[in-house]
mmCIF file of C-alpha atoms in Angstrom:
data_model
loop_
_atom_site.group_PDB
_atom_site.id
_atom_site.type_symbol
_atom_site.label_atom_id
_atom_site.label_comp_id
_atom_site.label_asym_id
_atom_site.label_seq_id
_atom_site.Cartn_x
_atom_site.Cartn_y
_atom_site.Cartn_z
ATOM 1 C CA MET U 1 6.370 47.163 -38.873
ATOM 2 C CA SER U 2 2.757 46.718 -37.789
ATOM 3 C CA PRO U 3 1.910 45.269 -34.336
ATOM 4 C CA ARG U 4 0.287 42.272 -35.991
ATOM 5 C CA ARG U 5 3.453 41.460 -37.933
ATOM 6 C CA ARG U 6 5.574 41.849 -34.778
ATOM 7 C CA ARG U 7 3.334 39.362 -32.951
ATOM 8 C CA ARG U 8 3.701 36.897 -35.819
ATOM 9 C CA MET U 9 7.472 37.224 -35.781
ATOM 10 C CA ALA U 10 7.577 36.790 -31.998
ATOM 11 C CA ARG U 11 5.501 33.611 -32.246
ATOM 12 C CA GLY U 12 7.731 32.338 -35.070
ATOM 13 C CA ALA U 13 10.834 32.948 -32.959
ATOM 14 C CA GLN U 14 9.291 31.057 -30.036
ATOM 15 C CA TYR U 15 8.429 28.103 -32.267
ATOM 16 C CA ALA U 16 11.964 28.113 -33.664
ATOM 17 C CA VAL U 17 13.539 28.072 -30.197
ATOM 18 C CA PHE U 18 11.245 25.215 -29.189
ATOM 19 C CA ALA U 19 12.137 23.229 -32.322
ATOM 20 C CA VAL U 20 15.875 23.762 -31.741
ATOM 21 C CA ALA U 21 15.513 22.582 -28.124
ATOM 22 C CA LEU U 22 13.736 19.416 -29.298
ATOM 23 C CA VAL U 23 16.441 18.701 -31.878
ATOM 24 C CA LEU U 24 19.197 19.165 -29.287
ATOM 25 C CA LEU U 25 17.366 16.915 -26.847
ATOM 26 C CA ALA U 26 16.911 14.223 -29.475
ATOM 27 C CA THR U 27 20.538 14.310 -30.659
ATOM 28 C CA LEU U 28 22.447 14.796 -27.394
ATOM 29 C CA ALA U 29 20.559 12.446 -25.053
ATOM 30 C CA ASP U 30 21.737 8.850 -24.746
ATOM 31 C CA TRP U 31 18.389 7.211 -25.433
ATOM 32 C CA ARG U 32 19.779 3.670 -25.296
ATOM 33 C CA ARG U 33 20.987 4.051 -21.711
ATOM 34 C CA LEU U 34 17.756 5.777 -20.749
ATOM 35 C CA GLN U 35 15.760 2.910 -22.209
ATOM 36 C CA GLU U 36 17.868 0.318 -20.378
ATOM 37 C CA GLN U 37 17.466 2.106 -17.055
ATOM 38 C CA PHE U 38 13.862 3.334 -17.233
ATOM 39 C CA LEU U 39 12.040 1.091 -19.707
ATOM 40 C CA ASP U 40 13.729 -2.278 -19.888
ATOM 41 C CA PRO U 41 11.178 -4.662 -21.468
ATOM 42 C CA SER U 42 12.578 -7.690 -19.649
ATOM 43 C CA VAL U 43 12.175 -5.976 -16.276
ATOM 44 C CA ALA U 44 8.803 -4.448 -17.130
ATOM 45 C CA GLY U 45 7.429 -7.859 -18.093
ATOM 46 C CA GLN U 46 8.123 -9.179 -14.598
ATOM 47 C CA LEU U 47 5.819 -6.577 -13.041
ATOM 48 C CA PHE U 48 2.648 -8.119 -14.427
ATOM 49 C CA PRO U 49 0.079 -9.138 -13.365
ATOM 50 C CA ASP U 50 0.872 -8.041 -9.772
ATOM 51 C CA LEU U 51 1.277 -4.431 -10.911
ATOM 52 C CA ILE U 52 -2.434 -4.368 -11.785
ATOM 53 C CA THR U 53 -3.992 -6.960 -9.488
ATOM 54 C CA VAL U 54 -2.122 -5.889 -6.337
ATOM 55 C CA ALA U 55 -0.440 -2.472 -6.613
ATOM 56 C CA LEU U 56 -2.931 -0.561 -8.751
ATOM 57 C CA TRP U 57 -5.900 -2.257 -7.100
ATOM 58 C CA ASN U 58 -4.688 -1.349 -3.612
ATOM 59 C CA THR U 59 -3.983 2.232 -4.699
ATOM 60 C CA VAL U 60 -7.542 2.617 -5.977
ATOM 61 C CA VAL U 61 -9.005 1.055 -2.814
ATOM 62 C CA TYR U 62 -6.901 3.281 -0.550
ATOM 63 C CA THR U 63 -7.927 6.358 -2.532
ATOM 64 C CA LEU U 64 -11.654 5.633 -2.600
ATOM 65 C CA THR U 65 -11.892 4.690 1.078
ATOM 66 C CA GLY U 66 -9.873 7.748 2.097
ATOM 67 C CA PHE U 67 -12.044 9.943 -0.119
ATOM 68 C CA GLY U 68 -15.208 8.519 1.435
ATOM 69 C CA VAL U 69 -13.993 9.139 4.981
ATOM 70 C CA GLY U 70 -12.769 12.612 4.061
ATOM 71 C CA LEU U 71 -16.046 13.524 2.363
ATOM 72 C CA VAL U 72 -18.195 12.545 5.365
ATOM 73 C CA LEU U 73 -15.859 14.160 7.879
ATOM 74 C CA GLY U 74 -15.436 17.236 5.674
ATOM 75 C CA LEU U 75 -19.218 17.702 5.463
ATOM 76 C CA VAL U 76 -19.513 17.530 9.247
ATOM 77 C CA VAL U 77 -16.673 20.013 9.742
ATOM 78 C CA ALA U 78 -18.135 22.355 7.107
ATOM 79 C CA LEU U 79 -21.515 22.388 8.863
ATOM 80 C CA MET U 80 -19.769 23.035 12.171
ATOM 81 C CA ARG U 81 -17.857 25.861 10.493
ATOM 82 C CA LEU U 82 -21.173 27.443 9.467
ATOM 83 C CA SER U 83 -22.895 26.794 12.782
ATOM 84 C CA SER U 84 -24.209 29.626 14.912
ATOM 85 C CA VAL U 85 -22.788 27.880 17.984
ATOM 86 C CA GLY U 86 -19.422 29.431 18.785
ATOM 87 C CA PRO U 87 -17.585 26.330 20.143
ATOM 88 C CA TYR U 88 -18.536 24.363 17.020
ATOM 89 C CA ARG U 89 -17.069 27.054 14.760
ATOM 90 C CA TRP U 90 -13.902 27.325 16.828
ATOM 91 C CA LEU U 91 -13.414 23.555 16.868
ATOM 92 C CA ALA U 92 -13.952 23.340 13.092
ATOM 93 C CA MET U 93 -11.527 26.187 12.429
ATOM 94 C CA ALA U 94 -8.905 24.582 14.680
ATOM 95 C CA TYR U 95 -9.287 21.256 12.863
ATOM 96 C CA ILE U 96 -9.013 22.853 9.416
ATOM 97 C CA GLU U 97 -5.964 24.954 10.247
ATOM 98 C CA PHE U 98 -4.213 22.093 12.061
ATOM 99 C CA PHE U 99 -4.617 19.390 9.422
ATOM 100 C CA ARG U 100 -4.196 21.774 6.510
ATOM 101 C CA GLY U 101 -0.899 23.003 7.923
ATOM 102 C CA LEU U 102 0.644 19.601 8.715
ATOM 103 C CA PRO U 103 2.438 17.586 6.019
ATOM 104 C CA ALA U 104 0.498 14.475 5.074
ATOM 105 C CA LEU U 105 3.533 12.350 5.997
ATOM 106 C CA LEU U 106 3.273 13.394 9.650
ATOM 107 C CA ILE U 107 -0.402 12.446 9.716
ATOM 108 C CA PHE U 108 0.411 8.982 8.354
ATOM 109 C CA ILE U 109 3.098 8.530 10.999
ATOM 110 C CA PHE U 110 0.692 9.723 13.702
ATOM 111 C CA VAL U 111 -2.003 7.252 12.599
ATOM 112 C CA GLY U 112 0.435 4.365 12.127
ATOM 113 C CA VAL U 113 2.588 4.907 15.230
ATOM 114 C CA GLY U 114 1.037 7.512 17.521
ATOM 115 C CA VAL U 115 -2.498 6.128 17.724
ATOM 116 C CA PRO U 116 -1.431 2.532 18.630
ATOM 117 C CA LEU U 117 0.870 3.945 21.325
ATOM 118 C CA ALA U 118 -1.832 6.208 22.726
ATOM 119 C CA PHE U 119 -4.542 3.535 22.636
ATOM 120 C CA PRO U 120 -2.978 0.088 23.203
ATOM 121 C CA GLY U 121 -5.090 -2.707 21.811
ATOM 122 C CA LEU U 122 -6.945 -0.460 19.366
ATOM 123 C CA VAL U 123 -7.474 -2.226 16.052
ATOM 124 C CA PHE U 124 -8.536 -0.312 12.959
ATOM 125 C CA PRO U 125 -11.354 -1.984 11.014
ATOM 126 C CA GLY U 126 -9.753 -3.542 7.970
ATOM 127 C CA GLY U 127 -6.226 -3.374 9.383
ATOM 128 C CA THR U 128 -3.910 -1.405 7.112
ATOM 129 C CA TYR U 129 -6.796 -0.434 4.858
ATOM 130 C CA GLY U 130 -8.540 1.152 7.847
ATOM 131 C CA GLN U 131 -5.373 2.997 8.845
ATOM 132 C CA VAL U 132 -4.924 4.367 5.346
ATOM 133 C CA ALA U 133 -8.587 5.398 5.109
ATOM 134 C CA CYS U 134 -8.257 7.226 8.429
ATOM 135 C CA ALA U 135 -5.001 8.973 7.482
ATOM 136 C CA LEU U 136 -6.159 10.018 4.012
ATOM 137 C CA GLY U 137 -9.538 11.015 5.415
ATOM 138 C CA LEU U 138 -7.961 13.291 8.012
ATOM 139 C CA VAL U 139 -5.763 14.865 5.351
ATOM 140 C CA SER U 140 -8.529 15.462 2.825
ATOM 141 C CA ALA U 141 -11.329 16.410 5.229
ATOM 142 C CA ALA U 142 -9.688 19.743 6.085
ATOM 143 C CA TYR U 143 -9.596 20.744 2.409
ATOM 144 C CA MET U 144 -13.010 19.288 1.601
ATOM 145 C CA ALA U 145 -14.571 21.136 4.544
ATOM 146 C CA GLU U 146 -13.550 24.478 3.099
ATOM 147 C CA THR U 147 -14.677 23.422 -0.377
ATOM 148 C CA ILE U 148 -18.076 22.277 0.915
ATOM 149 C CA ARG U 149 -18.460 25.432 3.007
ATOM 150 C CA ALA U 150 -17.783 27.576 -0.056
ATOM 151 C CA GLY U 151 -20.312 25.535 -2.050
ATOM 152 C CA ILE U 152 -23.005 25.969 0.601
ATOM 153 C CA GLN U 153 -22.389 29.703 0.761
ATOM 154 C CA ALA U 154 -22.538 29.884 -3.052
ATOM 155 C CA VAL U 155 -26.156 28.674 -3.020
ATOM 156 C CA PRO U 156 -28.427 31.753 -3.174
ATOM 157 C CA ARG U 157 -29.880 32.626 0.213
ATOM 158 C CA GLY U 158 -33.289 32.826 -1.378
ATOM 159 C CA GLN U 159 -33.305 29.024 -1.597
ATOM 160 C CA MET U 160 -33.183 28.721 2.188
ATOM 161 C CA GLU U 161 -35.695 31.518 2.683
ATOM 162 C CA ALA U 162 -38.141 29.927 0.258
ATOM 163 C CA ALA U 163 -37.810 26.553 1.980
ATOM 164 C CA ARG U 164 -38.415 28.079 5.413
ATOM 165 C CA THR U 165 -41.418 29.959 4.056
ATOM 166 C CA LEU U 166 -42.892 26.623 2.946
ATOM 167 C CA GLY U 167 -42.610 25.373 6.525
ATOM 168 C CA MET U 168 -39.421 23.327 6.298
ATOM 169 C CA SER U 169 -37.061 23.264 9.249
ATOM 170 C CA TYR U 170 -33.530 24.625 8.931
ATOM 171 C CA ALA U 171 -32.038 21.114 9.052
ATOM 172 C CA GLY U 172 -34.543 19.819 6.523
ATOM 173 C CA ALA U 173 -33.882 22.694 4.145
ATOM 174 C CA MET U 174 -30.127 22.168 4.409
ATOM 175 C CA ARG U 175 -30.479 18.438 3.799
ATOM 176 C CA SER U 176 -32.981 18.588 0.942
ATOM 177 C CA ILE U 177 -32.377 21.955 -0.742
ATOM 178 C CA VAL U 178 -29.034 23.603 0.025
ATOM 179 C CA ILE U 179 -26.543 20.736 0.335
ATOM 180 C CA PRO U 180 -27.583 18.967 -2.927
ATOM 181 C CA GLN U 181 -27.158 22.244 -4.833
ATOM 182 C CA ALA U 182 -23.829 22.897 -3.091
ATOM 183 C CA PHE U 183 -22.471 19.495 -4.120
ATOM 184 C CA ARG U 184 -23.445 20.161 -7.708
ATOM 185 C CA ILE U 185 -21.330 23.309 -7.565
ATOM 186 C CA ILE U 186 -18.295 21.694 -5.940
ATOM 187 C CA VAL U 187 -18.062 18.507 -8.010
ATOM 188 C CA PRO U 188 -15.034 19.785 -10.026
ATOM 189 C CA PRO U 189 -12.910 20.757 -6.978
ATOM 190 C CA LEU U 190 -13.871 17.513 -5.234
ATOM 191 C CA THR U 191 -12.669 15.594 -8.289
ATOM 192 C CA ASN U 192 -9.389 17.501 -8.052
ATOM 193 C CA GLU U 193 -9.143 16.407 -4.424
ATOM 194 C CA LEU U 194 -9.635 12.807 -5.558
ATOM 195 C CA VAL U 195 -6.649 13.181 -7.902
ATOM 196 C CA LEU U 196 -4.511 14.558 -5.065
ATOM 197 C CA LEU U 197 -5.543 11.696 -2.781
ATOM 198 C CA PHE U 198 -4.638 9.183 -5.474
ATOM 199 C CA LYS U 199 -1.078 10.520 -5.404
ATOM 200 C CA ASP U 200 -0.967 10.923 -1.607
ATOM 201 C CA SER U 201 -1.735 7.213 -1.270
ATOM 202 C CA SER U 202 1.972 6.667 -2.015
ATOM 203 C CA LEU U 203 2.642 7.588 1.642
ATOM 204 C CA VAL U 204 1.226 4.189 2.622
ATOM 205 C CA LEU U 205 4.762 2.806 2.454
ATOM 206 C CA PHE U 206 5.490 4.504 5.821
ATOM 207 C CA LEU U 207 2.926 2.246 7.526
ATOM 208 C CA GLY U 208 4.930 -0.925 6.928
ATOM 209 C CA VAL U 209 2.532 -2.736 4.607
ATOM 210 C CA THR U 210 2.757 -6.392 3.630
ATOM 211 C CA LEU U 211 3.455 -7.651 0.117
ATOM 212 C CA GLN U 212 -0.266 -7.964 -0.640
ATOM 213 C CA GLU U 213 -0.993 -4.486 0.737
ATOM 214 C CA ARG U 214 1.557 -2.588 -1.347
ATOM 215 C CA GLU U 215 0.433 0.289 -3.539
ATOM 216 C CA LEU U 216 2.092 1.488 -6.731
ATOM 217 C CA THR U 217 4.998 3.451 -5.241
ATOM 218 C CA LYS U 218 5.934 0.797 -2.682
ATOM 219 C CA PHE U 219 5.586 -1.912 -5.324
ATOM 220 C CA GLY U 220 7.807 -0.054 -7.793
ATOM 221 C CA ARG U 221 10.382 0.819 -5.144
ATOM 222 C CA ASP U 222 10.703 -2.786 -3.946
ATOM 223 C CA LEU U 223 11.084 -4.177 -7.463
ATOM 224 C CA ALA U 224 13.556 -1.433 -8.400
ATOM 225 C CA SER U 225 15.779 -2.411 -5.457
ATOM 226 C CA GLN U 226 15.444 -6.077 -6.333
ATOM 227 C CA GLU U 227 16.294 -5.622 -10.027
ATOM 228 C CA ALA U 228 18.798 -2.739 -9.553
ATOM 229 C CA ASN U 229 16.843 -0.921 -12.243
ATOM 230 C CA THR U 230 14.400 2.004 -12.110
ATOM 231 C CA THR U 231 12.029 0.556 -14.712
ATOM 232 C CA PRO U 232 9.513 -0.591 -12.034
ATOM 233 C CA ILE U 233 9.279 2.948 -10.631
ATOM 234 C CA PHE U 234 8.844 4.414 -14.115
ATOM 235 C CA VAL U 235 6.108 1.926 -15.019
ATOM 236 C CA ALA U 236 4.372 2.592 -11.698
ATOM 237 C CA GLY U 237 4.436 6.296 -12.548
ATOM 238 C CA LEU U 238 2.767 5.545 -15.877
ATOM 239 C CA CYS U 239 0.001 3.747 -13.968
ATOM 240 C CA TYR U 240 -0.600 6.920 -11.967
ATOM 241 C CA LEU U 241 -0.948 8.833 -15.240
ATOM 242 C CA LEU U 242 -3.414 6.273 -16.579
ATOM 243 C CA VAL U 243 -5.751 7.274 -13.745
ATOM 244 C CA THR U 244 -4.980 10.949 -13.135
ATOM 245 C CA ILE U 245 -5.113 12.092 -16.771
ATOM 246 C CA PRO U 246 -8.684 10.784 -17.370
ATOM 247 C CA LEU U 247 -9.718 12.287 -14.028
ATOM 248 C CA GLY U 248 -8.228 15.623 -15.088
ATOM 249 C CA LEU U 249 -10.179 15.487 -18.348
ATOM 250 C CA LEU U 250 -13.309 14.677 -16.352
ATOM 251 C CA VAL U 251 -12.725 17.724 -14.139
ATOM 252 C CA ARG U 252 -12.445 20.027 -17.149
ATOM 253 C CA ARG U 253 -15.585 18.522 -18.692
ATOM 254 C CA LEU U 254 -17.511 18.966 -15.448
ATOM 255 C CA GLU U 255 -16.320 22.566 -15.133
ATOM 256 C CA ALA U 256 -17.399 23.324 -18.698
ATOM 257 C CA ARG U 257 -20.767 21.655 -18.131
ATOM 258 C CA HIS U 258 -21.294 23.598 -14.905
ATOM 259 C CA ALA U 259 -20.361 26.887 -16.582
ATOM 260 C CA LYS U 260 -22.793 26.161 -19.409
ATOM 261 C CA ALA U 261 -25.554 25.293 -16.934
ATOM 262 C CA ARG U 262 -25.004 28.559 -15.087
#
């Protein structure tokens, strides 16, 4: 038997196993009970319009504000990481290793409980929204700093040398020449970070939010307890997919466009 024929037979066997598994899943599963527990139309209908106008809206706001804080802080930490001043590099490395190693849940608890205890009377701008932006920003900045640093180092050194030859200062060359090119390189990984932040926003429930401040997970969990049915959680999960899947497609398109440009 030729190698080509063996490969065809191996692929055919794999397809057959997959088809048998699908048939067994379709015949053995109790789809009626699954539908009643996870996709009950009567329960799902009660989720609207608050599912969109409150839960999904808050999730998007939390994600975008946290991403904005993380991007600014990550850029500062990345520049400190590349600085020729030793204390700046050490401080940036300590920040990255500390916040990259801690679970995001602990950071949310620290922001929601530890900071008010350490600084009595401190009020975050925007209340809960400010707390969430701070917590998500601290979480994401450590990862974004390393991504931005890698992007800056990926820019050819000749770009900086040419700018300095033309009389530009180091700061001016970084601001006008190097950093814009670095961000063009790191757009795909930054978009991936946005997807991760969108899911990490579910940790907001540990801050004790009000009814109008709930995000998707908290909203689904509360309604599931109220209705004694997991349909709200399942529908909330579908809302996550409605956002993360298009973002994933955008990442792949950006990566392909960047590869073509290179």
